[in-house]
Short mmCIF file of C-alpha atoms and ligand atoms in Angstrom, two decimals:
data_model
loop_
_atom_site.label_atom_id
_atom_site.label_comp_id
_atom_site.label_asym_id
_atom_site.label_seq_id
_atom_site.Cartn_x
_atom_site.Cartn_y
_atom_site.Cartn_z
CA UNK R 123 29.60 -15.23 -92.46
CA UNK R 124 26.99 -12.99 -91.43
CA UNK R 125 25.63 -10.76 -93.70
CA UNK R 126 25.05 -7.23 -92.77
CA UNK R 127 21.86 -5.32 -93.86
CA UNK R 128 22.19 -1.32 -94.79
CA UNK R 129 19.28 -0.66 -93.74
CA UNK R 130 18.12 -2.44 -90.43
CA UNK R 131 21.47 -3.68 -88.84
CA UNK R 132 23.18 -1.37 -86.17
CA UNK R 133 26.72 -1.04 -84.54
CA UNK R 134 26.53 0.10 -81.09
CA UNK R 135 29.27 0.71 -79.81
CA UNK R 136 30.13 1.29 -76.28
CA UNK R 137 32.06 3.03 -74.00
CA UNK R 138 35.53 2.96 -76.30
CA UNK R 139 36.60 5.37 -73.74
CA UNK R 140 40.32 6.03 -72.39
CA UNK R 141 38.80 6.08 -69.09
CA UNK R 142 38.34 2.18 -69.09
CA UNK R 143 41.90 1.40 -71.01
CA UNK R 144 45.38 0.70 -69.77
CA UNK R 145 46.27 3.71 -67.60
CA UNK R 146 43.02 4.72 -67.44
CA UNK R 147 40.64 5.01 -63.72
CA UNK R 148 38.58 1.64 -64.40
CA UNK R 149 41.50 0.42 -67.45
CA UNK R 150 39.14 -2.90 -68.46
CA UNK R 151 42.32 -5.22 -68.68
CA UNK R 152 42.94 -6.14 -72.95
CA UNK R 153 41.08 -2.36 -72.84
CA UNK R 154 42.73 -1.20 -76.10
CA UNK R 155 43.17 -4.20 -77.55
CA UNK R 156 39.97 -3.70 -79.47
CA UNK R 157 40.43 -0.37 -80.82
CA UNK R 158 41.34 -1.71 -84.15
CA UNK R 159 38.82 -4.43 -84.55
CA UNK R 160 36.09 -2.14 -83.68
CA UNK R 161 37.86 -0.09 -86.78
CA UNK R 162 37.09 -2.69 -88.91
CA UNK R 163 33.30 -3.09 -87.59
CA UNK R 164 32.84 0.35 -87.52
CA UNK R 165 33.97 0.77 -91.38
CA UNK R 166 31.57 -2.22 -91.96
CA UNK R 167 28.57 -1.09 -90.78
CA UNK R 168 26.65 2.19 -92.85
CA UNK R 169 24.69 2.75 -89.30
CA UNK R 170 27.07 3.33 -86.25
CA UNK R 171 25.88 4.76 -83.10
CA UNK R 172 28.73 5.76 -80.11
CA UNK R 173 28.08 5.77 -76.49
CA UNK R 174 30.40 7.60 -73.96
CA UNK R 175 29.93 7.01 -70.03
CA UNK R 176 29.41 10.87 -69.27
CA UNK R 177 29.81 12.16 -64.67
CA UNK R 178 29.28 15.34 -63.21
CA UNK R 179 31.88 15.15 -60.45
CA UNK R 180 30.85 13.67 -57.22
CA UNK R 181 28.50 10.95 -58.60
CA UNK R 182 26.65 8.33 -56.92
CA UNK R 183 28.41 5.23 -58.93
CA UNK R 184 32.03 6.90 -56.95
CA UNK R 185 32.63 5.03 -53.74
CA UNK R 186 34.74 8.84 -53.59
CA UNK R 187 31.05 9.96 -52.80
CA UNK R 188 30.25 7.17 -49.62
CA UNK R 189 33.18 8.16 -47.06
CA UNK R 190 34.14 5.07 -46.19
CA UNK R 191 33.01 2.91 -49.52
CA UNK R 192 36.07 1.06 -51.45
CA UNK R 193 36.27 0.98 -55.16
CA UNK R 194 34.27 -2.20 -56.43
CA UNK R 195 31.70 -2.51 -52.26
CA UNK R 196 28.35 -2.55 -53.20
CA UNK R 197 25.91 -0.58 -51.50
CA UNK R 198 22.11 0.16 -51.43
CA UNK R 199 20.45 3.93 -52.58
CA UNK R 200 17.60 4.66 -53.57
CA UNK R 201 16.48 1.91 -56.86
CA UNK R 202 18.54 -0.36 -55.58
CA UNK R 203 22.19 -2.21 -55.95
CA UNK R 204 24.62 -0.06 -56.74
CA UNK R 205 28.39 -0.90 -57.30
CA UNK R 206 31.04 1.61 -56.11
CA UNK R 207 33.88 2.50 -58.89
CA UNK R 208 36.64 4.40 -58.92
CA UNK R 209 35.93 8.06 -60.12
CA UNK R 210 35.63 7.48 -64.32
CA UNK R 211 34.96 9.39 -67.27
CA UNK R 212 34.17 12.46 -65.68
CA UNK R 213 32.30 15.59 -68.43
CA UNK R 214 35.47 16.83 -70.14
CA UNK R 215 38.10 14.87 -68.63
CA UNK R 216 40.29 13.55 -70.74
CA UNK R 217 39.13 10.11 -69.37
CA UNK R 218 35.66 11.05 -70.59
CA UNK R 219 37.01 11.29 -74.24
CA UNK R 220 36.89 8.36 -77.02
CA UNK R 221 39.69 6.18 -77.51
CA UNK R 222 41.71 7.95 -79.56
CA UNK R 223 42.03 5.44 -82.50
CA UNK R 224 38.43 5.52 -82.00
CA UNK R 225 37.65 7.06 -85.81
CA UNK R 226 34.73 9.39 -84.15
CA UNK R 227 33.62 11.06 -87.26
CA UNK R 228 31.79 7.50 -88.74
CA UNK R 229 28.86 8.00 -85.64
CA UNK R 230 25.28 8.64 -86.79
CA UNK R 231 24.88 9.33 -82.54
CA UNK R 232 26.91 9.71 -79.54
CA UNK R 233 24.98 9.13 -76.41
CA UNK R 234 25.95 10.53 -73.56
CA UNK R 235 25.34 8.17 -70.73
CA UNK R 236 24.95 8.45 -66.39
CA UNK R 237 25.08 11.75 -66.22
CA UNK R 238 22.60 12.35 -63.68
CA UNK R 239 24.62 13.01 -60.61
CA UNK R 240 21.70 10.15 -58.68
CA UNK R 241 21.54 7.76 -60.88
CA UNK R 242 23.94 5.53 -62.65
CA UNK R 243 22.94 3.85 -66.42
CA UNK R 244 25.29 1.11 -67.81
CA UNK R 245 22.96 0.23 -70.07
CA UNK R 246 22.63 2.45 -73.79
CA UNK R 247 18.97 1.14 -72.98
CA UNK R 248 17.57 2.02 -69.78
CA UNK R 249 19.22 3.72 -66.58
CA UNK R 250 19.97 1.08 -63.28
CA UNK R 251 16.57 2.75 -61.69
CA UNK R 252 15.36 -0.04 -64.51
CA UNK R 253 12.38 3.23 -65.75
CA UNK R 254 14.08 6.29 -67.09
CA UNK R 255 15.02 6.35 -71.05
CA UNK R 256 18.19 7.38 -72.07
CA UNK R 257 15.62 7.86 -75.65
CA UNK R 258 18.18 4.96 -77.28
CA UNK R 259 15.04 3.16 -78.37
CA UNK R 260 13.04 5.83 -79.74
CA UNK R 261 16.27 6.41 -81.87
CA UNK R 262 16.01 2.52 -83.32
CA UNK R 263 12.56 3.04 -84.14
CA UNK R 264 12.66 5.44 -85.66
CA UNK R 265 15.10 5.11 -87.81
CA UNK R 266 14.04 1.57 -89.25
CA UNK R 267 16.58 -0.82 -86.64
CA UNK R 268 15.76 -4.22 -86.04
CA UNK R 269 18.78 -5.86 -84.61
CA UNK R 270 21.61 -3.91 -83.72
CA UNK R 271 25.84 -5.50 -83.07
CA UNK R 272 27.38 -4.78 -79.70
CA UNK R 273 31.54 -3.80 -78.84
CA UNK R 274 33.28 -2.66 -76.00
CA UNK R 275 33.85 -2.12 -72.84
CA UNK R 276 33.04 -3.30 -70.59
CA UNK R 277 31.78 -6.59 -71.79
CA UNK R 278 30.16 -7.80 -67.80
CA UNK R 279 28.63 -4.49 -67.54
CA UNK R 280 27.48 -2.17 -70.45
CA UNK R 281 27.83 -4.51 -73.34
CA UNK R 282 25.88 -7.18 -71.69
CA UNK R 283 23.38 -3.58 -70.65
CA UNK R 284 22.94 -2.88 -73.45
CA UNK R 285 22.37 -6.13 -75.04
CA UNK R 286 19.39 -7.24 -72.99
CA UNK R 287 17.44 -4.07 -72.73
CA UNK R 288 17.98 -4.58 -76.44
CA UNK R 289 16.16 -7.68 -76.44
CA UNK R 290 13.46 -6.83 -73.88
CA UNK R 291 13.08 -3.18 -76.51
CA UNK R 292 12.83 -5.70 -79.08
CA UNK R 293 15.69 -5.35 -81.01
CA UNK R 294 17.32 -8.84 -81.95
CA UNK R 295 21.33 -8.48 -80.18
CA UNK R 296 24.70 -9.89 -81.73
CA UNK R 297 27.43 -8.90 -79.21
CA UNK R 298 31.23 -9.94 -80.93
CA UNK R 299 32.49 -11.17 -78.13
CA UNK R 300 36.15 -10.54 -79.17
CA UNK R 301 36.09 -6.74 -79.81
CA UNK R 302 34.72 -6.39 -75.98
CA UNK R 303 36.75 -6.88 -72.98
CA UNK R 304 35.40 -7.83 -69.26
CA UNK R 305 35.60 -6.32 -65.77
CA UNK R 306 35.70 -9.38 -64.59
CA UNK R 307 34.17 -8.90 -60.80
CA UNK R 308 33.93 -12.24 -59.15
CA UNK R 309 33.04 -13.45 -61.56
CA UNK R 310 30.99 -11.61 -63.67
CA UNK R 311 32.09 -11.70 -67.14
CA UNK R 312 30.77 -16.36 -66.67
CA UNK R 313 27.36 -14.69 -65.58
CA UNK R 314 27.26 -11.48 -68.27
CA UNK R 315 27.00 -14.92 -70.71
CA UNK R 316 24.54 -17.26 -69.28
CA UNK R 317 22.76 -14.34 -68.87
CA UNK R 318 22.96 -12.93 -72.03
CA UNK R 319 22.71 -16.68 -73.94
CA UNK R 320 19.46 -16.79 -72.12
CA UNK R 321 17.93 -13.47 -73.35
CA UNK R 322 18.60 -13.99 -76.25
CA UNK R 323 20.98 -12.30 -77.39
CA UNK R 324 23.49 -13.66 -79.94
CA UNK R 325 27.39 -13.98 -79.11
CA UNK R 326 29.93 -14.74 -82.02
CA UNK R 327 32.93 -13.06 -82.96
CA UNK R 328 33.86 -10.28 -85.20
CA UNK R 329 35.98 -13.35 -88.07
CA UNK R 330 32.07 -13.50 -89.19
CA UNK R 331 31.30 -10.06 -89.93
CA UNK R 332 34.59 -8.51 -91.31
C1 VGL F 603 31.63 1.02 -67.07
C2 VGL F 603 31.58 0.32 -64.28
C3 VGL F 603 31.32 2.19 -64.25
C4 VGL F 603 31.53 0.16 -68.33
C5 VGL F 603 30.54 1.88 -67.16
O1 VGL F 603 31.91 1.14 -69.44
O2 VGL F 603 30.57 -1.06 -68.32
N1 VGL F 603 31.37 -0.11 -65.54
N2 VGL F 603 30.34 2.46 -65.21
ZN1 ZN F 604 30.74 4.68 -65.56
#
């Protein structure tokens, strides 16, 4: 078992939203299967932050904003390559709401990301231009957090980018792999696992904690 340090450990629950679950606009296979495990983890951690993908209509990451383009194609934008997605997590829609099984009352903070119409944000720490901070690093530092445990959707995008950035920002990072599900676009899940190992991110199973 892994011991949770109440003062310095934090659980970051990434994008457990209806659009990433079955029936949603960008459904991650098995997405809703993690909700029960995430709930047990949220009970075990005294400090929890939730992220919420939160795009305005017409967001640059939507294929529908680029005539002739299809979801899952990659294009070049001002800050580099950007994968195009189906419209998803549009602000104030049911798809952007948290999965109804998630007990959001337990969260200390809900961090919204991806709200700039011309900039996507997979990571909870730094947006996809790799320069614009979300403010999470400052929040965690002020709170004395040293180690971030991650769960949520999708393993190979927002969870992996957040875990890598947590390391970059000087935190220890641990991904609870069975509390995540992957989109797995062209081998992206295996590639993410390799990148995480290279970055010093530990991969564990929920049974090691709860
Ligand atoms: C995500 C693609 C687009 C995620 C968010 O939460 O992993 N993926 N927006
Ligand atoms: Zn998004």
